[in-house]
PDB file of C-alpha atoms and ligand atoms in Angstrom:
ATOM      1  CA  MET A1410     -33.194  15.741 -94.867  1.00  0.00           C
ATOM      2  CA  ILE A1411     -30.211  14.218 -93.096  1.00  0.00           C
ATOM      3  CA  LYS A1412     -28.753  15.732 -89.978  1.00  0.00           C
ATOM      4  CA  MET A1413     -25.775  14.452 -88.016  1.00  0.00           C
ATOM      5  CA  SER A1414     -24.888  16.230 -84.801  1.00  0.00           C
ATOM      6  CA  ASN A1415     -21.658  15.590 -82.936  1.00  0.00           C
ATOM      7  CA  VAL A1416     -21.405  12.020 -84.217  1.00  0.00           C
ATOM      8  CA  TYR A1417     -18.633   9.690 -83.079  1.00  0.00           C
ATOM      9  CA  LYS A1418     -18.110   6.069 -84.017  1.00  0.00           C
ATOM     10  CA  LYS A1419     -15.684   3.936 -82.093  1.00  0.00           C
ATOM     11  CA  TYR A1420     -15.451   0.303 -83.212  1.00  0.00           C
ATOM     12  CA  PRO A1421     -15.086  -2.498 -80.634  1.00  0.00           C
ATOM     13  CA  ASN A1422     -11.398  -2.815 -81.575  1.00  0.00           C
ATOM     14  CA  GLY A1423     -10.842   0.690 -80.193  1.00  0.00           C
ATOM     15  CA  ILE A1424     -10.495   2.508 -83.535  1.00  0.00           C
ATOM     16  CA  THR A1425     -12.385   5.776 -83.681  1.00  0.00           C
ATOM     17  CA  ALA A1426     -13.503   5.943 -87.310  1.00  0.00           C
ATOM     18  CA  VAL A1427     -15.366   9.264 -87.159  1.00  0.00           C
ATOM     19  CA  SER A1428     -15.066  12.057 -84.625  1.00  0.00           C
ATOM     20  CA  GLY A1429     -17.479  14.890 -84.072  1.00  0.00           C
ATOM     21  CA  LEU A1430     -19.303  14.943 -87.393  1.00  0.00           C
ATOM     22  CA  ASN A1431     -21.793  17.726 -87.949  1.00  0.00           C
ATOM     23  CA  VAL A1432     -23.502  17.521 -91.320  1.00  0.00           C
ATOM     24  CA  HIS A1433     -26.756  18.741 -92.794  1.00  0.00           C
ATOM     25  CA  ILE A1434     -27.925  17.458 -96.166  1.00  0.00           C
ATOM     26  CA  ASP A1435     -31.133  18.790 -97.712  1.00  0.00           C
ATOM     27  CA  GLN A1436     -33.600  16.696 -99.671  1.00  0.00           C
ATOM     28  CA  GLY A1437     -32.558  16.510-103.315  1.00  0.00           C
ATOM     29  CA  GLU A1438     -28.875  17.288-102.844  1.00  0.00           C
ATOM     30  CA  PHE A1439     -26.112  15.351-104.597  1.00  0.00           C
ATOM     31  CA  VAL A1440     -23.109  14.938-102.314  1.00  0.00           C
ATOM     32  CA  TYR A1441     -19.735  13.337-102.992  1.00  0.00           C
ATOM     33  CA  VAL A1442     -17.820  11.969-100.017  1.00  0.00           C
ATOM     34  CA  VAL A1443     -14.083  11.968-100.752  1.00  0.00           C
ATOM     35  CA  GLY A1444     -10.895  11.356 -98.821  1.00  0.00           C
ATOM     36  CA  PRO A1445      -8.048   8.873 -98.409  1.00  0.00           C
ATOM     37  CA  SER A1446      -8.591   5.178 -97.610  1.00  0.00           C
ATOM     38  CA  GLY A1447      -9.315   4.660 -93.939  1.00  0.00           C
ATOM     39  CA  ALA A1448     -10.553   8.251 -93.528  1.00  0.00           C
ATOM     40  CA  GLY A1449     -13.996   7.189 -92.341  1.00  0.00           C
ATOM     41  CA  LYS A1450     -16.060   7.569 -95.512  1.00  0.00           C
ATOM     42  CA  SER A1451     -17.673   4.135 -95.363  1.00  0.00           C
ATOM     43  CA  THR A1452     -18.411   4.487 -91.680  1.00  0.00           C
ATOM     44  CA  PHE A1453     -20.079   7.845 -92.327  1.00  0.00           C
ATOM     45  CA  ILE A1454     -22.149   6.374 -95.135  1.00  0.00           C
ATOM     46  CA  LYS A1455     -23.075   3.197 -93.246  1.00  0.00           C
ATOM     47  CA  MET A1456     -24.452   5.243 -90.375  1.00  0.00           C
ATOM     48  CA  ILE A1457     -26.982   6.877 -92.731  1.00  0.00           C
ATOM     49  CA  TYR A1458     -28.697   3.535 -93.411  1.00  0.00           C
ATOM     50  CA  ARG A1459     -27.983   2.218 -89.933  1.00  0.00           C
ATOM     51  CA  GLU A1460     -25.544  -0.468 -90.933  1.00  0.00           C
ATOM     52  CA  GLU A1461     -23.503   1.082 -88.142  1.00  0.00           C
ATOM     53  CA  VAL A1462     -24.834   2.931 -85.109  1.00  0.00           C
ATOM     54  CA  PRO A1463     -22.856   5.850 -83.669  1.00  0.00           C
ATOM     55  CA  THR A1464     -21.343   5.565 -80.212  1.00  0.00           C
ATOM     56  CA  GLU A1465     -22.169   9.203 -79.547  1.00  0.00           C
ATOM     57  CA  GLY A1466     -24.254  11.967 -81.109  1.00  0.00           C
ATOM     58  CA  SER A1467     -27.515  12.050 -83.023  1.00  0.00           C
ATOM     59  CA  ILE A1468     -28.519  11.154 -86.584  1.00  0.00           C
ATOM     60  CA  LYS A1469     -31.844  12.115 -88.130  1.00  0.00           C
ATOM     61  CA  VAL A1470     -32.788  10.800 -91.571  1.00  0.00           C
ATOM     62  CA  GLY A1471     -36.173  12.093 -92.665  1.00  0.00           C
ATOM     63  CA  ASP A1472     -38.462  11.401 -89.721  1.00  0.00           C
ATOM     64  CA  PHE A1473     -36.224   8.626 -88.406  1.00  0.00           C
ATOM     65  CA  ASP A1474     -34.100   9.035 -85.312  1.00  0.00           C
ATOM     66  CA  LEU A1475     -31.353   6.517 -86.029  1.00  0.00           C
ATOM     67  CA  VAL A1476     -30.020   6.445 -82.481  1.00  0.00           C
ATOM     68  CA  ASN A1477     -33.278   6.026 -80.582  1.00  0.00           C
ATOM     69  CA  MET A1478     -34.858   3.623 -82.993  1.00  0.00           C
ATOM     70  CA  LYS A1479     -36.571   0.305 -82.463  1.00  0.00           C
ATOM     71  CA  GLU A1480     -35.201  -2.597 -84.518  1.00  0.00           C
ATOM     72  CA  SER A1481     -38.754  -3.100 -85.797  1.00  0.00           C
ATOM     73  CA  GLN A1482     -38.528   0.306 -87.513  1.00  0.00           C
ATOM     74  CA  VAL A1483     -35.371  -0.505 -89.457  1.00  0.00           C
ATOM     75  CA  PRO A1484     -37.233  -2.048 -92.466  1.00  0.00           C
ATOM     76  CA  PHE A1485     -39.092   1.264 -92.835  1.00  0.00           C
ATOM     77  CA  LEU A1486     -35.800   3.157 -92.822  1.00  0.00           C
ATOM     78  CA  ARG A1487     -34.536   0.802 -95.536  1.00  0.00           C
ATOM     79  CA  ARG A1488     -37.426   1.845 -97.734  1.00  0.00           C
ATOM     80  CA  TYR A1489     -36.486   5.460 -97.197  1.00  0.00           C
ATOM     81  CA  VAL A1490     -32.779   4.897 -97.927  1.00  0.00           C
ATOM     82  CA  GLY A1491     -31.655   2.749-100.880  1.00  0.00           C
ATOM     83  CA  VAL A1492     -28.069   1.510-101.137  1.00  0.00           C
ATOM     84  CA  VAL A1493     -25.757   0.656-104.027  1.00  0.00           C
ATOM     85  CA  TYR A1494     -22.357  -0.988-103.512  1.00  0.00           C
ATOM     86  CA  GLN A1495     -19.083  -1.161-105.424  1.00  0.00           C
ATOM     87  CA  ASP A1496     -19.449  -4.937-105.904  1.00  0.00           C
ATOM     88  CA  PHE A1497     -23.187  -4.797-106.782  1.00  0.00           C
ATOM     89  CA  LYS A1498     -24.224  -7.519-104.291  1.00  0.00           C
ATOM     90  CA  LEU A1499     -26.843  -9.074-106.559  1.00  0.00           C
ATOM     91  CA  LEU A1500     -28.224 -12.459-105.613  1.00  0.00           C
ATOM     92  CA  PRO A1501     -26.557 -14.858-108.105  1.00  0.00           C
ATOM     93  CA  ARG A1502     -29.338 -17.449-108.229  1.00  0.00           C
ATOM     94  CA  LEU A1503     -32.060 -14.927-108.971  1.00  0.00           C
ATOM     95  CA  THR A1504     -32.783 -13.388-112.372  1.00  0.00           C
ATOM     96  CA  VAL A1505     -32.581  -9.653-113.013  1.00  0.00           C
ATOM     97  CA  TYR A1506     -36.342  -9.425-112.523  1.00  0.00           C
ATOM     98  CA  GLU A1507     -36.263 -11.475-109.320  1.00  0.00           C
ATOM     99  CA  ASN A1508     -33.396  -9.484-107.827  1.00  0.00           C
ATOM    100  CA  VAL A1509     -35.427  -6.290-108.103  1.00  0.00           C
ATOM    101  CA  ALA A1510     -38.740  -7.903-107.126  1.00  0.00           C
ATOM    102  CA  TYR A1511     -37.163  -9.432-104.037  1.00  0.00           C
ATOM    103  CA  ALA A1512     -36.328  -5.985-102.679  1.00  0.00           C
ATOM    104  CA  MET A1513     -40.007  -5.106-102.911  1.00  0.00           C
ATOM    105  CA  GLU A1514     -41.322  -8.426-101.582  1.00  0.00           C
ATOM    106  CA  VAL A1515     -39.402  -8.049 -98.335  1.00  0.00           C
ATOM    107  CA  VAL A1516     -41.391  -4.913 -97.633  1.00  0.00           C
ATOM    108  CA  GLU A1517     -44.670  -6.650 -98.464  1.00  0.00           C
ATOM    109  CA  LYS A1518     -45.921  -4.903-101.537  1.00  0.00           C
ATOM    110  CA  GLN A1519     -48.887  -6.217-103.566  1.00  0.00           C
ATOM    111  CA  PRO A1520     -47.797  -8.614-106.394  1.00  0.00           C
ATOM    112  CA  LYS A1521     -49.415  -6.409-109.074  1.00  0.00           C
ATOM    113  CA  THR A1522     -47.657  -3.314-107.727  1.00  0.00           C
ATOM    114  CA  ILE A1523     -44.376  -5.203-107.655  1.00  0.00           C
ATOM    115  CA  GLN A1524     -44.641  -6.418-111.234  1.00  0.00           C
ATOM    116  CA  LYS A1525     -45.453  -2.960-112.560  1.00  0.00           C
ATOM    117  CA  ARG A1526     -42.728  -1.224-110.602  1.00  0.00           C
ATOM    118  CA  VAL A1527     -40.019  -3.813-111.384  1.00  0.00           C
ATOM    119  CA  LEU A1528     -40.573  -3.386-115.120  1.00  0.00           C
ATOM    120  CA  GLU A1529     -40.722   0.386-114.701  1.00  0.00           C
ATOM    121  CA  VAL A1530     -37.361   0.620-112.902  1.00  0.00           C
ATOM    122  CA  LEU A1531     -35.700  -1.894-115.212  1.00  0.00           C
ATOM    123  CA  ASP A1532     -36.909   0.225-118.123  1.00  0.00           C
ATOM    124  CA  LEU A1533     -35.485   3.326-116.450  1.00  0.00           C
ATOM    125  CA  VAL A1534     -32.043   1.709-116.155  1.00  0.00           C
ATOM    126  CA  GLY A1535     -32.263   0.370-119.743  1.00  0.00           C
ATOM    127  CA  LEU A1536     -32.471  -3.332-118.953  1.00  0.00           C
ATOM    128  CA  LYS A1537     -36.058  -4.263-119.609  1.00  0.00           C
ATOM    129  CA  HIS A1538     -34.897  -6.634-122.346  1.00  0.00           C
ATOM    130  CA  LYS A1539     -32.701  -8.629-119.934  1.00  0.00           C
ATOM    131  CA  VAL A1540     -35.203  -9.415-117.182  1.00  0.00           C
ATOM    132  CA  ARG A1541     -34.731 -13.178-117.474  1.00  0.00           C
ATOM    133  CA  MET A1542     -30.941 -13.156-117.360  1.00  0.00           C
ATOM    134  CA  PHE A1543     -28.831 -13.991-114.351  1.00  0.00           C
ATOM    135  CA  PRO A1544     -26.221 -11.610-112.895  1.00  0.00           C
ATOM    136  CA  ASN A1545     -23.286 -13.642-114.249  1.00  0.00           C
ATOM    137  CA  GLU A1546     -24.653 -13.198-117.781  1.00  0.00           C
ATOM    138  CA  LEU A1547     -24.362  -9.421-117.506  1.00  0.00           C
ATOM    139  CA  SER A1548     -21.476  -6.971-117.819  1.00  0.00           C
ATOM    140  CA  GLY A1549     -20.319  -5.083-114.722  1.00  0.00           C
ATOM    141  CA  GLY A1550     -22.136  -1.950-115.863  1.00  0.00           C
ATOM    142  CA  GLU A1551     -25.342  -3.886-116.414  1.00  0.00           C
ATOM    143  CA  GLN A1552     -25.054  -5.505-112.993  1.00  0.00           C
ATOM    144  CA  GLN A1553     -24.677  -2.079-111.431  1.00  0.00           C
ATOM    145  CA  ARG A1554     -27.772  -0.920-113.308  1.00  0.00           C
ATOM    146  CA  VAL A1555     -29.736  -3.831-111.840  1.00  0.00           C
ATOM    147  CA  ALA A1556     -28.390  -2.939-108.390  1.00  0.00           C
ATOM    148  CA  ILE A1557     -29.543   0.654-108.902  1.00  0.00           C
ATOM    149  CA  ALA A1558     -32.959  -0.523-110.075  1.00  0.00           C
ATOM    150  CA  ARG A1559     -33.227  -2.655-106.944  1.00  0.00           C
ATOM    151  CA  ALA A1560     -32.142   0.260-104.751  1.00  0.00           C
ATOM    152  CA  ILE A1561     -34.773   2.630-106.156  1.00  0.00           C
ATOM    153  CA  ALA A1562     -37.614   0.110-106.509  1.00  0.00           C
ATOM    154  CA  ASN A1563     -39.222   1.199-103.242  1.00  0.00           C
ATOM    155  CA  MET A1564     -38.881   4.869-104.225  1.00  0.00           C
ATOM    156  CA  PRO A1565     -36.409   5.869-101.533  1.00  0.00           C
ATOM    157  CA  SER A1566     -35.890   9.535-100.707  1.00  0.00           C
ATOM    158  CA  VAL A1567     -32.162   8.925-100.314  1.00  0.00           C
ATOM    159  CA  LEU A1568     -29.835   6.818-102.432  1.00  0.00           C
ATOM    160  CA  ILE A1569     -26.474   5.897-100.908  1.00  0.00           C
ATOM    161  CA  ALA A1570     -23.727   4.816-103.276  1.00  0.00           C
ATOM    162  CA  ASP A1571     -20.469   3.483-101.834  1.00  0.00           C
ATOM    163  CA  GLU A1572     -17.900   3.611-104.666  1.00  0.00           C
ATOM    164  CA  PRO A1573     -20.519   2.685-107.291  1.00  0.00           C
ATOM    165  CA  THR A1574     -18.076   3.079-110.190  1.00  0.00           C
ATOM    166  CA  GLY A1575     -15.098   1.464-108.445  1.00  0.00           C
ATOM    167  CA  ASN A1576     -15.291  -1.802-110.408  1.00  0.00           C
ATOM    168  CA  LEU A1577     -16.209  -0.282-113.769  1.00  0.00           C
ATOM    169  CA  ASP A1578     -14.219   0.927-116.778  1.00  0.00           C
ATOM    170  CA  PRO A1579     -14.271   4.721-117.332  1.00  0.00           C
ATOM    171  CA  GLU A1580     -16.910   4.744-120.057  1.00  0.00           C
ATOM    172  CA  THR A1581     -19.277   2.523-118.104  1.00  0.00           C
ATOM    173  CA  ALA A1582     -18.638   4.619-115.006  1.00  0.00           C
ATOM    174  CA  TRP A1583     -19.903   7.692-116.865  1.00  0.00           C
ATOM    175  CA  GLU A1584     -23.040   5.852-117.939  1.00  0.00           C
ATOM    176  CA  ILE A1585     -23.742   4.937-114.326  1.00  0.00           C
ATOM    177  CA  MET A1586     -23.177   8.573-113.352  1.00  0.00           C
ATOM    178  CA  ASP A1587     -25.681   9.726-115.980  1.00  0.00           C
ATOM    179  CA  LEU A1588     -28.191   7.363-114.426  1.00  0.00           C
ATOM    180  CA  LEU A1589     -27.522   8.641-110.891  1.00  0.00           C
ATOM    181  CA  GLU A1590     -27.821  12.185-112.211  1.00  0.00           C
ATOM    182  CA  GLU A1591     -31.220  11.359-113.693  1.00  0.00           C
ATOM    183  CA  ILE A1592     -32.412   9.801-110.432  1.00  0.00           C
ATOM    184  CA  ASN A1593     -31.187  12.882-108.559  1.00  0.00           C
ATOM    185  CA  SER A1594     -33.006  15.181-111.003  1.00  0.00           C
ATOM    186  CA  GLN A1595     -36.242  13.475-109.966  1.00  0.00           C
ATOM    187  CA  GLY A1596     -35.679  14.637-106.389  1.00  0.00           C
ATOM    188  CA  THR A1597     -33.798  11.750-104.771  1.00  0.00           C
ATOM    189  CA  THR A1598     -30.937  12.766-102.495  1.00  0.00           C
ATOM    190  CA  ILE A1599     -27.693  11.070-103.586  1.00  0.00           C
ATOM    191  CA  ILE A1600     -24.718  10.510-101.316  1.00  0.00           C
ATOM    192  CA  MET A1601     -21.788   8.913-103.077  1.00  0.00           C
ATOM    193  CA  ALA A1602     -18.391   7.937-101.696  1.00  0.00           C
ATOM    194  CA  THR A1603     -15.827   7.927-104.487  1.00  0.00           C
ATOM    195  CA  HIS A1604     -12.152   7.971-105.418  1.00  0.00           C
ATOM    196  CA  ASN A1605     -12.943   8.979-108.986  1.00  0.00           C
ATOM    197  CA  SER A1606     -11.455  12.458-109.323  1.00  0.00           C
ATOM    198  CA  GLN A1607     -12.525  12.919-112.945  1.00  0.00           C
ATOM    199  CA  ILE A1608     -16.157  12.360-112.121  1.00  0.00           C
ATOM    200  CA  VAL A1609     -16.078  14.699-109.119  1.00  0.00           C
ATOM    201  CA  ASN A1610     -14.267  17.412-111.074  1.00  0.00           C
ATOM    202  CA  GLN A1611     -16.515  17.233-114.124  1.00  0.00           C
ATOM    203  CA  MET A1612     -19.938  16.428-112.740  1.00  0.00           C
ATOM    204  CA  LYS A1613     -19.980  19.187-110.165  1.00  0.00           C
ATOM    205  CA  HIS A1614     -21.808  18.695-106.885  1.00  0.00           C
ATOM    206  CA  ARG A1615     -21.274  19.319-103.210  1.00  0.00           C
ATOM    207  CA  VAL A1616     -18.063  17.740-101.904  1.00  0.00           C
ATOM    208  CA  LEU A1617     -17.523  16.544 -98.342  1.00  0.00           C
ATOM    209  CA  ALA A1618     -13.879  15.683 -97.733  1.00  0.00           C
ATOM    210  CA  VAL A1619     -13.226  13.344 -94.821  1.00  0.00           C
ATOM    211  CA  GLU A1620      -9.794  12.896 -93.224  1.00  0.00           C
ATOM    212  CA  ASN A1621      -9.008  11.141 -89.972  1.00  0.00           C
ATOM    213  CA  GLY A1622     -12.696  10.815 -89.204  1.00  0.00           C
ATOM    214  CA  ARG A1623     -13.446  14.515 -89.583  1.00  0.00           C
ATOM    215  CA  ILE A1624     -14.960  16.660 -92.290  1.00  0.00           C
ATOM    216  CA  VAL A1625     -12.121  18.880 -93.441  1.00  0.00           C
ATOM    217  CA  ARG A1626     -13.903  20.485 -96.399  1.00  0.00           C
ATOM    218  CA  ASP A1627     -17.528  21.043 -97.371  1.00  0.00           C
ATOM    219  CA  GLU A1628     -17.876  22.822-100.701  1.00  0.00           C
ATOM    220  CA  MET A1629     -20.771  23.396-103.060  1.00  0.00           C
ATOM    221  CA  LYS A1630     -19.674  22.396-106.583  1.00  0.00           C
ATOM    222  CA  GLY A1631     -16.275  21.492-105.169  1.00  0.00           C
ATOM    223  CA  ASP A1632     -13.287  19.695-106.666  1.00  0.00           C
ATOM    224  CA  TYR A1633     -11.954  16.274-105.762  1.00  0.00           C
ATOM    225  CA  GLY A1634      -8.942  18.003-104.250  1.00  0.00           C
ATOM    226  CA  TYR A1635      -6.523  15.067-104.072  1.00  0.00           C
ATOM    227  CA  GLU A1636      -4.038  13.739-106.611  1.00  0.00           C
ATOM    228  CA  GLY A1637      -6.206  11.687-108.932  1.00  0.00           C
TER     229      GLY A1637
HETATM  230  P1  LIG B2327     -12.884   4.646 -95.676  1.00  0.00           P
HETATM  231  O1  LIG B2327     -14.214   4.248 -96.169  1.00  0.00           O
HETATM  232  O2  LIG B2327     -12.614   6.115 -95.808  1.00  0.00           O
HETATM  233  O3  LIG B2327     -11.766   3.830 -96.239  1.00  0.00           O
HETATM  234  P2  LIG B2327     -13.671   3.377 -93.169  1.00  0.00           P
HETATM  235  O4  LIG B2327     -14.852   4.049 -92.612  1.00  0.00           O
HETATM  236  O5  LIG B2327     -13.843   2.087 -93.869  1.00  0.00           O
HETATM  237  O6  LIG B2327     -12.851   4.409 -94.097  1.00  0.00           O
HETATM  238  O7  LIG B2327     -12.610   3.134 -91.989  1.00  0.00           O
HETATM  239  C1  LIG B2327     -12.254   4.123 -91.036  1.00  0.00           C
HETATM  240  C2  LIG B2327     -11.409   3.467 -89.949  1.00  0.00           C
HETATM  241  O8  LIG B2327     -12.227   2.573 -89.199  1.00  0.00           O
HETATM  242  C3  LIG B2327     -10.241   2.647 -90.480  1.00  0.00           C
HETATM  243  O9  LIG B2327      -9.169   2.780 -89.566  1.00  0.00           O
HETATM  244  C4  LIG B2327     -10.784   1.233 -90.468  1.00  0.00           C
HETATM  245  O10 LIG B2327      -9.756   0.303 -90.302  1.00  0.00           O
HETATM  246  C5  LIG B2327     -11.719   1.246 -89.273  1.00  0.00           C
HETATM  247  N1  LIG B2327     -12.861   0.336 -89.435  1.00  0.00           N
HETATM  248  C6  LIG B2327     -13.770   0.348 -90.428  1.00  0.00           C
HETATM  249  N2  LIG B2327     -14.712  -0.606 -90.239  1.00  0.00           N
HETATM  250  C7  LIG B2327     -14.378  -1.233 -89.098  1.00  0.00           C
HETATM  251  C8  LIG B2327     -14.948  -2.323 -88.341  1.00  0.00           C
HETATM  252  N3  LIG B2327     -16.075  -2.934 -88.753  1.00  0.00           N
HETATM  253  N4  LIG B2327     -14.329  -2.709 -87.222  1.00  0.00           N
HETATM  254  C9  LIG B2327     -13.217  -2.096 -86.807  1.00  0.00           C
HETATM  255  N5  LIG B2327     -12.632  -1.075 -87.431  1.00  0.00           N
HETATM  256  C10 LIG B2327     -13.187  -0.640 -88.569  1.00  0.00           C
END
């Protein structure tokens, strides 16, 4: 469960990126965040995994209070919320296997548990046969699959995806969506910022439209709603 109440974020340069957000997202929902560039989508999303902290208001993610939270608790939040980015952000000097394992090592899992889970998630994303390869030996779609495997390795309740298909060709984008859909069907909440109107219009889920830092539309099984 994610609950934002009266959330504002003003950056040090004086720009107010979001103003008065009130949002409730239940466990297991799939939510698209849409809106023009500069609307505040990334800021909204970053506040869910505490990459940014609001200047006003409250944010609850599961049992975590993201405003009144000790820094020492942040690694626990990061187990609860996995993140996938547009540009994958894999570590170039680590293999596919090591990229995923690393995400588990930083939260101090047992080596045996790590090995089993890494192979399990790489199997889930269809890349078990490429464990020894390096990111630059993979296609964009494959790199995004590794990034998704890494993001779900610690079994997060929430998966955040900031433009996950932005760097991919249409066919590969659909494959990544099928994977996110499968992860969602297993109970993981998915929150995805996107400019891909075709995906939003065809793979129907809740749509939050953000403009000028405010939520201007919140629709179950909504449309993209902008010129695609
Ligand atoms: P979107 O993801 O919809 O493009 P953002 O959340 O990135 O929107 O940006 C919202 C507004 O906040 C924009 O005016 C942007 O320039 C500003 N902004 C975003 N990040 C920062 C930052 N780190 N420092 C200052 N201003 C920022």
